[in-house]
Amino acid sequence: QVQVVESGGGSVQAGESLTLSCEISGRHFSANAAGWYRQPTGKQRELVAAIQQGGRTLYLDSVKGRFTISGDNAKNTVYLQMNSLKPDDTGVYYCTVGTFGGANYYPNSRWGQGTQVTVSS
């Protein structure tokens, strides 16, 4: 069973950067991609970025040009580099493994504990 552990969150000022890490253990027979979601307080969880083995990526429109998702297969780790952070980026960030279906990403692992990102203006 796949388990994910997110880390790297923190409190920063607007314009600063953070890098989130997601350590993945276990195996899922059909997962060939990973994704980062976020959930602001009182709001629904939304997909921020996803990456497929082979390098295909997709991003939430509001983070394009600021966030970069990448993976290190040797370390079983997926990263989310976040630059030029804005207060609207505040939330708990979660990592999943999953698959791409057409233009969409579908998570199929349990949610981890997440890591809190707080951006102050």
CSV table of N, CA, C and O in Angstrom, one decimal:
chain,number,residue,atom,x,y,z
A,1,GLN,N,0.8,-1.2,0.0
A,1,GLN,CA,0.0,0.0,0.0
A,1,GLN,C,0.9,1.2,0.0
A,1,GLN,O,1.9,1.3,0.7
A,2,VAL,N,0.5,2.2,-0.8
A,2,VAL,CA,1.3,3.4,-0.9
A,2,VAL,C,1.1,4.3,0.3
A,2,VAL,O,0.0,4.5,0.8
A,3,GLN,N,2.2,4.9,0.8
A,3,GLN,CA,2.1,5.9,1.8
A,3,GLN,C,2.9,7.1,1.3
A,3,GLN,O,4.0,6.9,0.7
A,4,VAL,N,2.5,8.3,1.7
A,4,VAL,CA,3.2,9.5,1.3
A,4,VAL,C,3.4,10.3,2.6
A,4,VAL,O,2.6,10.3,3.5
A,5,VAL,N,4.5,11.0,2.6
A,5,VAL,CA,4.8,11.9,3.8
A,5,VAL,C,5.3,13.2,3.2
A,5,VAL,O,6.3,13.3,2.5
A,6,GLU,N,4.5,14.2,3.5
A,6,GLU,CA,4.8,15.6,3.0
A,6,GLU,C,5.6,16.4,4.0
A,6,GLU,O,5.4,16.2,5.2
A,7,SER,N,6.5,17.2,3.5
A,7,SER,CA,7.3,18.1,4.4
A,7,SER,C,7.7,19.3,3.6
A,7,SER,O,7.5,19.4,2.4
A,8,GLY,N,8.2,20.3,4.3
A,8,GLY,CA,8.7,21.5,3.7
A,8,GLY,C,7.9,22.7,3.8
A,8,GLY,O,8.3,23.8,3.4
A,9,GLY,N,6.7,22.6,4.4
A,9,GLY,CA,5.9,23.8,4.6
A,9,GLY,C,6.5,24.7,5.6
A,9,GLY,O,7.4,24.5,6.3
A,10,GLY,N,5.8,25.9,5.7
A,10,GLY,CA,6.3,26.9,6.7
A,10,GLY,C,5.5,28.2,6.5
A,10,GLY,O,4.6,28.3,5.7
A,11,SER,N,6.0,29.2,7.2
A,11,SER,CA,5.4,30.5,7.1
A,11,SER,C,6.4,31.5,6.5
A,11,SER,O,7.5,31.6,6.9
A,12,VAL,N,5.9,32.1,5.4
A,12,VAL,CA,6.8,33.0,4.7
A,12,VAL,C,6.1,34.3,4.3
A,12,VAL,O,4.8,34.4,4.5
A,13,GLN,N,6.8,35.3,3.8
A,13,GLN,CA,6.3,36.5,3.4
A,13,GLN,C,5.9,36.4,1.9
A,13,GLN,O,6.5,35.6,1.2
A,14,ALA,N,5.0,37.2,1.4
A,14,ALA,CA,4.7,37.2,0.0
A,14,ALA,C,5.9,37.5,-0.8
A,14,ALA,O,6.8,38.4,-0.4
A,15,GLY,N,6.1,36.8,-1.9
A,15,GLY,CA,7.3,36.9,-2.8
A,15,GLY,C,8.4,36.0,-2.5
A,15,GLY,O,9.3,35.8,-3.3
A,16,GLU,N,8.3,35.3,-1.3
A,16,GLU,CA,9.3,34.3,-1.0
A,16,GLU,C,9.0,33.0,-1.6
A,16,GLU,O,8.0,32.8,-2.3
A,17,SER,N,9.9,32.0,-1.3
A,17,SER,CA,9.8,30.7,-2.0
A,17,SER,C,9.9,29.6,-0.9
A,17,SER,O,10.4,29.8,0.2
A,18,LEU,N,9.3,28.5,-1.3
A,18,LEU,CA,9.4,27.2,-0.5
A,18,LEU,C,9.5,26.1,-1.4
A,18,LEU,O,8.9,26.1,-2.5
A,19,THR,N,10.1,25.0,-0.9
A,19,THR,CA,10.1,23.7,-1.7
A,19,THR,C,9.5,22.6,-0.8
A,19,THR,O,10.0,22.4,0.3
A,20,LEU,N,8.4,22.0,-1.3
A,20,LEU,CA,7.8,20.9,-0.6
A,20,LEU,C,8.3,19.6,-1.1
A,20,LEU,O,8.6,19.5,-2.3
A,21,SER,N,8.4,18.6,-0.2
A,21,SER,CA,8.9,17.3,-0.6
A,21,SER,C,7.8,16.3,-0.3
A,21,SER,O,7.1,16.4,0.8
A,22,CYS,N,7.7,15.3,-1.1
A,22,CYS,CA,6.8,14.2,-0.8
A,22,CYS,C,7.5,12.8,-1.0
A,22,CYS,O,7.9,12.5,-2.1
A,23,GLU,N,7.7,12.2,0.1
A,23,GLU,CA,8.4,10.9,0.1
A,23,GLU,C,7.3,9.8,-0.1
A,23,GLU,O,6.4,9.7,0.7
A,24,ILE,N,7.5,8.9,-1.1
A,24,ILE,CA,6.6,7.9,-1.4
A,24,ILE,C,7.1,6.5,-1.1
A,24,ILE,O,8.2,6.2,-1.5
A,25,SER,N,6.4,5.7,-0.4
A,25,SER,CA,6.8,4.4,-0.1
A,25,SER,C,5.7,3.4,-0.5
A,25,SER,O,4.5,3.8,-0.6
A,26,GLY,N,6.0,2.2,-0.7
A,26,GLY,CA,5.1,1.2,-1.2
A,26,GLY,C,4.8,1.3,-2.7
A,26,GLY,O,5.4,2.2,-3.3
A,27,ARG,N,4.0,0.5,-3.2
A,27,ARG,CA,3.7,0.5,-4.6
A,27,ARG,C,2.2,0.4,-4.9
A,27,ARG,O,1.5,-0.2,-4.2
A,28,HIS,N,1.8,1.1,-6.0
A,28,HIS,CA,0.5,1.0,-6.5
A,28,HIS,C,0.5,0.4,-7.9
A,28,HIS,O,1.2,1.0,-8.7
A,29,PHE,N,-0.2,-0.6,-8.2
A,29,PHE,CA,0.0,-1.3,-9.4
A,29,PHE,C,-0.3,-0.5,-10.6
A,29,PHE,O,0.2,-0.7,-11.7
A,30,SER,N,-1.1,0.6,-10.5
A,30,SER,CA,-1.5,1.4,-11.7
A,30,SER,C,-1.0,2.8,-11.6
A,30,SER,O,-1.2,3.6,-12.6
A,31,ALA,N,-0.4,3.2,-10.5
A,31,ALA,CA,0.0,4.6,-10.4
A,31,ALA,C,1.2,4.9,-11.2
A,31,ALA,O,2.2,4.2,-11.0
A,32,ASN,N,1.2,5.9,-12.1
A,32,ASN,CA,2.4,6.3,-12.8
A,32,ASN,C,2.6,7.8,-12.8
A,32,ASN,O,3.2,8.4,-13.6
A,33,ALA,N,1.9,8.4,-11.8
A,33,ALA,CA,2.0,9.9,-11.7
A,33,ALA,C,1.8,10.3,-10.2
A,33,ALA,O,1.5,9.4,-9.4
A,34,ALA,N,2.1,11.5,-10.0
A,34,ALA,CA,2.0,12.1,-8.6
A,34,ALA,C,1.4,13.5,-8.7
A,34,ALA,O,1.7,14.2,-9.8
A,35,GLY,N,0.8,13.9,-7.7
A,35,GLY,CA,0.2,15.2,-7.7
A,35,GLY,C,0.2,15.9,-6.4
A,35,GLY,O,0.3,15.3,-5.3
A,36,TRP,N,0.2,17.2,-6.4
A,36,TRP,CA,0.1,18.0,-5.2
A,36,TRP,C,-1.3,18.7,-5.2
A,36,TRP,O,-1.6,19.4,-6.2
A,37,TYR,N,-2.0,18.6,-4.1
A,37,TYR,CA,-3.2,19.4,-3.9
A,37,TYR,C,-3.0,20.3,-2.7
A,37,TYR,O,-2.1,20.2,-1.9
A,38,ARG,N,-3.9,21.3,-2.6
A,38,ARG,CA,-3.9,22.2,-1.5
A,38,ARG,C,-5.4,22.4,-1.0
A,38,ARG,O,-6.3,22.4,-1.8
A,39,GLN,N,-5.5,22.7,0.2
A,39,GLN,CA,-6.8,23.0,0.8
A,39,GLN,C,-6.7,24.2,1.7
A,39,GLN,O,-6.2,24.1,2.8
A,40,PRO,N,-7.2,25.4,1.2
A,40,PRO,CA,-7.2,26.5,2.1
A,40,PRO,C,-8.3,26.3,3.2
A,40,PRO,O,-9.3,25.5,3.0
A,41,THR,N,-8.2,27.0,4.3
A,41,THR,CA,-9.1,26.8,5.4
A,41,THR,C,-10.5,27.1,4.9
A,41,THR,O,-10.8,28.2,4.4
A,42,GLY,N,-11.5,26.2,5.1
A,42,GLY,CA,-12.9,26.5,4.8
A,42,GLY,C,-13.2,26.3,3.3
A,42,GLY,O,-14.3,26.6,2.9
A,43,LYS,N,-12.2,25.9,2.5
A,43,LYS,CA,-12.5,25.7,1.1
A,43,LYS,C,-12.2,24.3,0.7
A,43,LYS,O,-11.6,23.5,1.4
A,44,GLN,N,-12.6,24.0,-0.6
A,44,GLN,CA,-12.4,22.6,-1.1
A,44,GLN,C,-10.9,22.4,-1.5
A,44,GLN,O,-10.2,23.4,-1.8
A,45,ARG,N,-10.5,21.2,-1.5
A,45,ARG,CA,-9.2,20.8,-1.9
A,45,ARG,C,-9.1,21.0,-3.4
A,45,ARG,O,-10.1,20.6,-4.2
A,46,GLU,N,-8.0,21.5,-3.9
A,46,GLU,CA,-7.8,21.7,-5.4
A,46,GLU,C,-6.5,21.1,-5.8
A,46,GLU,O,-5.5,21.2,-5.1
A,47,LEU,N,-6.4,20.6,-7.0
A,47,LEU,CA,-5.2,20.2,-7.6
A,47,LEU,C,-4.3,21.3,-8.0
A,47,LEU,O,-4.7,22.2,-8.7
A,48,VAL,N,-3.1,21.3,-7.5
A,48,VAL,CA,-2.1,22.4,-7.8
A,48,VAL,C,-1.2,22.0,-9.0
A,48,VAL,O,-1.0,22.8,-9.9
A,49,ALA,N,-0.7,20.8,-9.0
A,49,ALA,CA,0.2,20.4,-10.0
A,49,ALA,C,0.3,18.8,-10.0
A,49,ALA,O,0.1,18.2,-9.0
A,50,ALA,N,0.6,18.3,-11.2
A,50,ALA,CA,0.8,16.8,-11.3
A,50,ALA,C,1.8,16.5,-12.3
A,50,ALA,O,2.1,17.3,-13.2
A,51,ILE,N,2.5,15.4,-12.1
A,51,ILE,CA,3.5,15.0,-13.0
A,51,ILE,C,3.4,13.5,-13.3
A,51,ILE,O,3.1,12.7,-12.4
A,52,GLN,N,3.6,13.1,-14.6
A,52,GLN,CA,3.6,11.8,-15.0
A,52,GLN,C,5.0,11.3,-15.3
A,52,GLN,O,5.8,12.1,-15.7
A,53,GLN,N,5.2,10.0,-15.0
A,53,GLN,CA,6.5,9.4,-15.4
A,53,GLN,C,6.7,9.7,-16.9
A,53,GLN,O,5.9,9.4,-17.7
A,54,GLY,N,7.9,10.2,-17.3
A,54,GLY,CA,8.1,10.6,-18.6
A,54,GLY,C,8.1,12.1,-18.7
A,54,GLY,O,8.5,12.7,-19.8
A,55,GLY,N,7.6,12.8,-17.7
A,55,GLY,CA,7.7,14.3,-17.6
A,55,GLY,C,6.5,15.1,-17.9
A,55,GLY,O,6.5,16.3,-17.7
A,56,ARG,N,5.4,14.5,-18.3
A,56,ARG,CA,4.2,15.3,-18.6
A,56,ARG,C,3.7,16.0,-17.3
A,56,ARG,O,3.7,15.3,-16.3
A,57,THR,N,3.4,17.2,-17.4
A,57,THR,CA,3.0,18.0,-16.2
A,57,THR,C,1.7,18.7,-16.5
A,57,THR,O,1.3,19.0,-17.6
A,58,LEU,N,1.0,19.1,-15.4
A,58,LEU,CA,-0.1,20.0,-15.5
A,58,LEU,C,-0.2,20.9,-14.3
A,58,LEU,O,0.3,20.4,-13.2
A,59,TYR,N,-0.7,22.1,-14.4
A,59,TYR,CA,-0.7,23.0,-13.3
A,59,TYR,C,-2.0,23.8,-13.2
A,59,TYR,O,-2.7,24.0,-14.3
A,60,LEU,N,-2.4,24.1,-12.0
A,60,LEU,CA,-3.5,25.1,-11.8
A,60,LEU,C,-3.1,26.4,-12.4
A,60,LEU,O,-2.0,26.8,-12.3
A,61,ASP,N,-4.1,27.0,-13.1
A,61,ASP,CA,-3.8,28.3,-13.8
A,61,ASP,C,-3.1,29.3,-13.0
A,61,ASP,O,-2.2,30.0,-13.4
A,62,SER,N,-3.5,29.4,-11.7
A,62,SER,CA,-3.0,30.5,-10.9
A,62,SER,C,-1.6,30.3,-10.4
A,62,SER,O,-1.0,31.2,-9.8
A,63,VAL,N,-1.0,29.1,-10.6
A,63,VAL,CA,0.4,28.9,-10.2
A,63,VAL,C,1.3,28.7,-11.4
A,63,VAL,O,2.5,28.6,-11.2
A,64,LYS,N,0.8,28.7,-12.6
A,64,LYS,CA,1.7,28.6,-13.7
A,64,LYS,C,2.7,29.7,-13.8
A,64,LYS,O,2.4,30.8,-13.6
A,65,GLY,N,3.9,29.3,-14.1
A,65,GLY,CA,5.0,30.2,-14.1
A,65,GLY,C,5.6,30.5,-12.7
A,65,GLY,O,6.7,31.1,-12.7
A,66,ARG,N,5.0,30.1,-11.7
A,66,ARG,CA,5.5,30.3,-10.3
A,66,ARG,C,5.9,28.9,-9.6
A,66,ARG,O,6.9,28.9,-8.9
A,67,PHE,N,5.1,27.9,-9.9
A,67,PHE,CA,5.4,26.6,-9.2
A,67,PHE,C,6.0,25.6,-10.3
A,67,PHE,O,5.6,25.6,-11.4
A,68,THR,N,6.8,24.7,-9.8
A,68,THR,CA,7.4,23.7,-10.6
A,68,THR,C,7.3,22.4,-9.9
A,68,THR,O,7.9,22.3,-8.8
A,69,ILE,N,6.7,21.3,-10.5
A,69,ILE,CA,6.7,20.0,-9.9
A,69,ILE,C,7.8,19.2,-10.6
A,69,ILE,O,8.0,19.3,-11.8
A,70,SER,N,8.4,18.3,-9.8
A,70,SER,CA,9.5,17.5,-10.3
A,70,SER,C,9.5,16.2,-9.5
A,70,SER,O,9.0,16.2,-8.4
A,71,GLY,N,10.2,15.2,-10.0
A,71,GLY,CA,10.3,14.0,-9.3
A,71,GLY,C,11.7,13.4,-9.4
A,71,GLY,O,12.5,13.7,-10.4
A,72,ASP,N,12.1,12.7,-8.4
A,72,ASP,CA,13.4,12.0,-8.3
A,72,ASP,C,13.1,10.5,-8.1
A,72,ASP,O,12.8,10.1,-7.0
A,73,ASN,N,13.1,9.7,-9.2
A,73,ASN,CA,12.7,8.3,-9.0
A,73,ASN,C,13.7,7.5,-8.1
A,73,ASN,O,13.2,6.6,-7.4
A,74,ALA,N,14.9,7.9,-8.1
A,74,ALA,CA,15.9,7.2,-7.2
A,74,ALA,C,15.6,7.4,-5.8
A,74,ALA,O,15.8,6.5,-4.9
A,75,LYS,N,15.0,8.5,-5.4
A,75,LYS,CA,14.7,8.8,-4.0
A,75,LYS,C,13.2,8.6,-3.8
A,75,LYS,O,12.8,8.9,-2.6
A,76,ASN,N,12.4,8.2,-4.8
A,76,ASN,CA,11.0,8.1,-4.6
A,76,ASN,C,10.4,9.3,-4.0
A,76,ASN,O,9.6,9.3,-3.0
A,77,THR,N,10.8,10.5,-4.5
A,77,THR,CA,10.3,11.7,-3.9
A,77,THR,C,9.9,12.7,-5.0
A,77,THR,O,10.4,12.7,-6.1
A,78,VAL,N,8.8,13.4,-4.7
A,78,VAL,CA,8.2,14.4,-5.6
A,78,VAL,C,8.3,15.7,-4.9
A,78,VAL,O,8.1,15.8,-3.7
A,79,TYR,N,8.7,16.7,-5.7
A,79,TYR,CA,8.9,18.1,-5.1
A,79,TYR,C,8.0,19.1,-5.8
A,79,TYR,O,7.5,18.9,-6.9
A,80,LEU,N,7.7,20.1,-5.0
A,80,LEU,CA,6.9,21.2,-5.5
A,80,LEU,C,7.7,22.5,-5.2
A,80,LEU,O,7.7,22.9,-4.0
A,81,GLN,N,8.4,23.1,-6.1
A,81,GLN,CA,9.1,24.3,-5.9
A,81,GLN,C,8.1,25.5,-6.1
A,81,GLN,O,7.5,25.6,-7.2
A,82,MET,N,8.0,26.3,-5.1
A,82,MET,CA,7.0,27.4,-5.1
A,82,MET,C,7.7,28.7,-5.0
A,82,MET,O,8.3,29.0,-4.0
A,83,ASN,N,7.6,29.5,-6.1
A,83,ASN,CA,8.3,30.8,-6.1
A,83,ASN,C,7.2,31.9,-6.1
A,83,ASN,O,6.1,31.7,-6.4
A,84,SER,N,7.6,33.1,-5.8
A,84,SER,CA,6.7,34.3,-5.8
A,84,SER,C,5.4,34.0,-5.1
A,84,SER,O,4.3,34.2,-5.6
A,85,LEU,N,5.5,33.5,-3.9
A,85,LEU,CA,4.3,33.0,-3.2
A,85,LEU,C,3.4,34.2,-2.9
A,85,LEU,O,3.9,35.3,-2.6
A,86,LYS,N,2.1,33.9,-2.9
A,86,LYS,CA,1.1,34.9,-2.6
A,86,LYS,C,0.2,34.5,-1.4
A,86,LYS,O,0.1,33.3,-1.1
A,87,PRO,N,-0.4,35.4,-0.7
A,87,PRO,CA,-1.3,35.0,0.4
A,87,PRO,C,-2.4,34.0,-0.1
A,87,PRO,O,-2.7,33.1,0.7
A,88,ASP,N,-2.8,34.0,-1.3
A,88,ASP,CA,-3.8,33.1,-1.8
A,88,ASP,C,-3.3,31.6,-1.9
A,88,ASP,O,-4.0,30.7,-2.1
A,89,ASP,N,-1.9,31.5,-1.8
A,89,ASP,CA,-1.3,30.2,-1.8
A,89,ASP,C,-1.4,29.5,-0.5
A,89,ASP,O,-1.0,28.3,-0.4
A,90,THR,N,-1.9,30.2,0.5
A,90,THR,CA,-2.0,29.6,1.9
A,90,THR,C,-2.9,28.4,1.9
A,90,THR,O,-4.0,28.4,1.3
A,91,GLY,N,-2.5,27.4,2.6
A,91,GLY,CA,-3.3,26.2,2.8
A,91,GLY,C,-2.5,25.0,3.2
A,91,GLY,O,-1.3,25.1,3.4
A,92,VAL,N,-3.2,23.9,3.4
A,92,VAL,CA,-2.5,22.6,3.7
A,92,VAL,C,-2.2,21.9,2.3
A,92,VAL,O,-3.2,21.8,1.5
A,93,TYR,N,-1.0,21.6,2.1
A,93,TYR,CA,-0.6,20.9,0.8
A,93,TYR,C,-0.5,19.4,1.0
A,93,TYR,O,0.2,19.0,2.0
A,94,TYR,N,-1.1,18.7,0.1
A,94,TYR,CA,-1.1,17.2,0.2
A,94,TYR,C,-0.5,16.6,-1.1
A,94,TYR,O,-0.7,17.2,-2.2
A,95,CYS,N,0.1,15.5,-0.9
A,95,CYS,CA,0.7,14.8,-2.1
A,95,CYS,C,-0.1,13.5,-2.3
A,95,CYS,O,-0.5,12.8,-1.3
A,96,THR,N,-0.2,13.1,-3.5
A,96,THR,CA,-0.8,11.8,-3.8
A,96,THR,C,-0.1,11.1,-5.0
A,96,THR,O,0.7,11.8,-5.7
A,97,VAL,N,-0.3,9.8,-5.1
A,97,VAL,CA,0.1,9.2,-6.4
A,97,VAL,C,-1.2,8.9,-7.1
A,97,VAL,O,-2.2,8.8,-6.5
A,98,GLY,N,-1.1,8.7,-8.4
A,98,GLY,CA,-2.3,8.5,-9.2
A,98,GLY,C,-1.9,8.2,-10.7
A,98,GLY,O,-0.9,7.7,-11.0
A,99,THR,N,-2.9,8.6,-11.5
A,99,THR,CA,-2.7,8.4,-13.0
A,99,THR,C,-3.3,9.6,-13.7
A,99,THR,O,-4.1,10.3,-13.2
A,100,PHE,N,-2.8,9.7,-15.0
A,100,PHE,CA,-3.4,10.6,-15.9
A,100,PHE,C,-4.5,9.9,-16.7
A,100,PHE,O,-4.3,8.8,-17.1
A,101,GLY,N,-5.6,10.6,-16.9
A,101,GLY,CA,-6.6,10.2,-17.8
A,101,GLY,C,-7.0,11.3,-18.7
A,101,GLY,O,-7.6,12.3,-18.3
A,102,GLY,N,-6.6,11.2,-20.0
A,102,GLY,CA,-6.8,12.3,-20.9
A,102,GLY,C,-6.0,13.5,-20.4
A,102,GLY,O,-4.8,13.4,-20.1
A,103,ALA,N,-6.6,14.7,-20.2
A,103,ALA,CA,-6.0,15.9,-19.7
A,103,ALA,C,-6.0,16.0,-18.2
A,103,ALA,O,-5.5,17.0,-17.7
A,104,ASN,N,-6.6,15.0,-17.5
A,104,ASN,CA,-6.8,15.1,-16.1
A,104,ASN,C,-5.9,14.2,-15.3
A,104,ASN,O,-5.5,13.2,-15.8
A,105,TYR,N,-5.7,14.6,-14.0
A,105,TYR,CA,-5.0,13.7,-13.1
A,105,TYR,C,-6.0,13.1,-12.1
A,105,TYR,O,-6.9,13.9,-11.6
A,106,TYR,N,-5.8,11.9,-11.8
A,106,TYR,CA,-6.7,11.2,-10.8
A,106,TYR,C,-5.9,10.6,-9.7
A,106,TYR,O,-5.1,9.7,-10.0
A,107,PRO,N,-6.1,11.0,-8.5
A,107,PRO,CA,-5.4,10.4,-7.3
A,107,PRO,C,-6.0,9.1,-7.0
A,107,PRO,O,-7.2,8.8,-7.1
A,108,ASN,N,-5.1,8.2,-6.6
A,108,ASN,CA,-5.6,6.9,-6.1
A,108,ASN,C,-4.8,6.3,-5.0
A,108,ASN,O,-4.5,5.2,-4.9
A,109,SER,N,-4.3,7.2,-4.1
A,109,SER,CA,-3.7,6.8,-2.9
A,109,SER,C,-4.4,7.6,-1.7
A,109,SER,O,-5.1,8.6,-1.9
A,110,ARG,N,-4.1,7.1,-0.5
A,110,ARG,CA,-4.7,7.8,0.6
A,110,ARG,C,-4.0,9.1,0.8
A,110,ARG,O,-2.9,9.3,0.5
A,111,TRP,N,-4.8,10.1,1.4
A,111,TRP,CA,-4.2,11.4,1.7
A,111,TRP,C,-3.2,11.2,2.9
A,111,TRP,O,-3.5,10.5,3.8
A,112,GLY,N,-2.1,12.0,2.8
A,112,GLY,CA,-1.2,12.0,3.9
A,112,GLY,C,-1.6,13.1,4.9
A,112,GLY,O,-2.7,13.6,4.9
A,113,GLN,N,-0.7,13.4,5.8
A,113,GLN,CA,-1.0,14.4,6.8
A,113,GLN,C,-1.0,15.8,6.3
A,113,GLN,O,-1.6,16.7,6.8
A,114,GLY,N,-0.3,16.0,5.2
A,114,GLY,CA,-0.2,17.3,4.6
A,114,GLY,C,0.9,18.2,5.3
A,114,GLY,O,1.4,17.8,6.3
A,115,THR,N,1.2,19.3,4.6
A,115,THR,CA,2.1,20.2,5.2
A,115,THR,C,1.5,21.7,5.0
A,115,THR,O,1.1,22.0,4.0
A,116,GLN,N,1.6,22.4,6.1
A,116,GLN,CA,0.9,23.8,6.1
A,116,GLN,C,1.9,24.8,5.5
A,116,GLN,O,3.0,24.9,5.8
A,117,VAL,N,1.3,25.5,4.5
A,117,VAL,CA,2.0,26.7,3.9
A,117,VAL,C,1.2,27.9,4.3
A,117,VAL,O,0.0,28.0,4.0
A,118,THR,N,1.8,28.9,4.9
A,118,THR,CA,1.2,30.2,5.2
A,118,THR,C,2.0,31.3,4.6
A,118,THR,O,3.2,31.4,4.9
A,119,VAL,N,1.3,32.1,3.8
A,119,VAL,CA,2.0,33.2,3.2
A,119,VAL,C,1.3,34.5,3.6
A,119,VAL,O,0.1,34.7,3.5
A,120,SER,N,2.1,35.4,4.2
A,120,SER,CA,1.7,36.7,4.8
A,120,SER,C,2.0,37.8,3.8
A,120,SER,O,3.0,37.8,3.1
A,121,SER,N,1.1,38.8,3.8
A,121,SER,CA,1.3,39.9,2.9
A,121,SER,C,2.1,41.0,3.5
A,121,SER,O,2.4,40.9,4.7
